[in-house]
Tab-separated table of C-alpha atoms in Angstrom:
chain	number	residue	atom	x	y	z
A	713	UNK	CA	-2.907	9.550	57.221
A	714	UNK	CA	-5.070	9.249	54.246
A	715	UNK	CA	-8.268	11.276	54.289
A	716	UNK	CA	-10.353	8.471	54.458
A	717	UNK	CA	-14.358	10.426	52.897
A	718	UNK	CA	-15.274	8.058	50.081
A	719	UNK	CA	-15.027	11.160	47.467
A	720	UNK	CA	-11.143	10.723	49.171
A	721	UNK	CA	-10.641	6.743	48.003
A	722	UNK	CA	-12.257	7.773	44.514
A	723	UNK	CA	-9.345	9.925	43.746
A	724	UNK	CA	-7.311	8.157	44.846
A	725	UNK	CA	-8.150	4.503	43.026
A	726	UNK	CA	-8.072	7.079	40.220
A	727	UNK	CA	-4.790	8.345	40.175
A	728	UNK	CA	-3.786	4.833	40.980
A	729	UNK	CA	-5.708	3.590	37.493
A	730	UNK	CA	-4.279	6.628	36.021
A	731	UNK	CA	-0.092	5.646	37.188
A	732	UNK	CA	-0.776	2.247	36.564
A	733	UNK	CA	-2.051	3.000	32.953
A	734	UNK	CA	0.881	5.779	31.984
A	735	UNK	CA	3.377	2.810	33.106
A	736	UNK	CA	1.946	0.026	31.417
A	737	UNK	CA	1.789	2.054	28.320
A	738	UNK	CA	4.927	3.738	28.540
A	739	UNK	CA	7.206	0.425	29.690
A	740	UNK	CA	8.867	-1.027	26.154
A	741	UNK	CA	7.744	-4.329	25.103
A	742	UNK	CA	9.604	-7.209	26.081
A	743	UNK	CA	10.607	-9.752	23.281
A	744	UNK	CA	8.116	-8.028	20.728
A	745	UNK	CA	9.950	-9.969	17.365
A	746	UNK	CA	11.717	-12.237	19.448
A	747	UNK	CA	9.496	-15.343	19.250
A	748	UNK	CA	8.391	-17.248	16.383
A	749	UNK	CA	4.592	-17.266	17.089
A	750	UNK	CA	5.616	-12.822	17.024
A	751	UNK	CA	7.347	-13.312	13.426
A	752	UNK	CA	5.010	-15.001	11.803
A	753	UNK	CA	1.786	-12.328	13.403
A	754	UNK	CA	4.019	-9.583	11.574
A	755	UNK	CA	4.297	-11.556	8.711
A	756	UNK	CA	0.229	-12.057	8.243
A	757	UNK	CA	0.022	-8.810	8.909
A	758	UNK	CA	2.619	-7.597	6.290
A	759	UNK	CA	1.493	-10.482	4.270
A	760	UNK	CA	-1.529	-8.672	2.698
A	761	UNK	CA	0.043	-5.121	2.080
A	762	UNK	CA	3.818	-6.827	-0.062
A	763	UNK	CA	1.096	-8.999	-1.979
A	764	UNK	CA	-0.976	-5.954	-3.429
A	765	UNK	CA	2.127	-4.050	-3.956
A	766	UNK	CA	3.685	-6.982	-6.143
A	767	UNK	CA	0.324	-7.013	-7.951
A	768	UNK	CA	-0.194	-3.457	-8.656
A	769	UNK	CA	3.345	-2.960	-10.020
A	770	UNK	CA	2.827	-6.435	-12.468
A	771	UNK	CA	-0.331	-5.294	-12.935
A	772	UNK	CA	1.273	-1.579	-14.502
A	773	UNK	CA	4.318	-3.666	-16.376
A	774	UNK	CA	1.115	-5.462	-18.240
A	775	UNK	CA	-1.405	-3.590	-18.822
A	776	UNK	CA	0.331	0.372	-19.726
A	777	UNK	CA	1.899	-1.539	-23.333
A	778	UNK	CA	-1.396	-2.958	-23.951
A	779	UNK	CA	-2.959	0.423	-23.365
A	780	UNK	CA	-0.169	2.492	-24.831
A	781	UNK	CA	-0.477	-0.364	-28.180
A	782	UNK	CA	-4.207	0.814	-28.206
A	783	UNK	CA	-4.435	4.208	-27.730
A	784	UNK	CA	-1.895	4.844	-30.190
A	785	UNK	CA	-4.408	1.899	-32.701
A	786	UNK	CA	-7.311	5.080	-32.032
A	787	UNK	CA	-5.008	8.024	-32.961
A	788	UNK	CA	-4.106	5.831	-36.453
A	789	UNK	CA	-8.178	5.475	-36.917
A	790	UNK	CA	-8.292	9.218	-36.453
A	791	UNK	CA	-5.700	10.370	-38.960
A	792	UNK	CA	-5.838	8.416	-41.354
A	793	UNK	CA	-10.060	8.441	-41.287
A	794	UNK	CA	-10.884	7.950	-45.307
A	795	UNK	CA	-7.776	6.699	-46.311
A	796	UNK	CA	-6.563	3.095	-47.697
A	797	UNK	CA	-3.703	2.523	-45.137
A	798	UNK	CA	-3.531	-0.702	-43.257
A	799	UNK	CA	-3.723	-0.819	-39.806
A	800	UNK	CA	-0.849	-1.336	-37.564
A	801	UNK	CA	-0.628	-4.384	-35.536
A	802	UNK	CA	0.216	-4.262	-32.043
A	803	UNK	CA	3.214	-6.100	-33.169
A	804	UNK	CA	4.160	-3.501	-34.601
A	805	UNK	CA	2.906	-0.364	-33.088
A	806	UNK	CA	5.060	-1.868	-29.629
A	807	UNK	CA	8.454	-2.431	-32.456
A	808	UNK	CA	7.894	0.756	-33.623
A	809	UNK	CA	7.742	1.885	-29.731
A	810	UNK	CA	10.806	0.498	-29.004
A	811	UNK	CA	13.118	1.258	-32.375
A	812	UNK	CA	11.921	5.093	-31.693
A	813	UNK	CA	11.369	5.852	-27.883
A	814	UNK	CA	13.468	2.773	-26.316
A	815	UNK	CA	12.185	-0.375	-24.373
A	816	UNK	CA	11.091	2.028	-21.202
A	817	UNK	CA	8.493	3.858	-23.146
A	818	UNK	CA	6.271	1.225	-22.938
């Protein structure tokens, strides 16, 4: 016979609650990605991360060559201070970089 004191009943409820919670947590989820709605909800979660990755890569590929040319223009101005030398253009800096180091140097 099980004890019937209030404390014993409370302890039994706690034990049963822990068992049911443990079973719910440990059971594998059925059909997690089997329904179209779950696939759509997964796509909604992943979409911002994918868009962020592509936008960061695109921004790096566009801004790095421009920043490289800017720094080389600044260095040209420092190295040729006081001389009467024509300042190179953005395109000429890119072409000389490609000739000297290849396309991957941009």
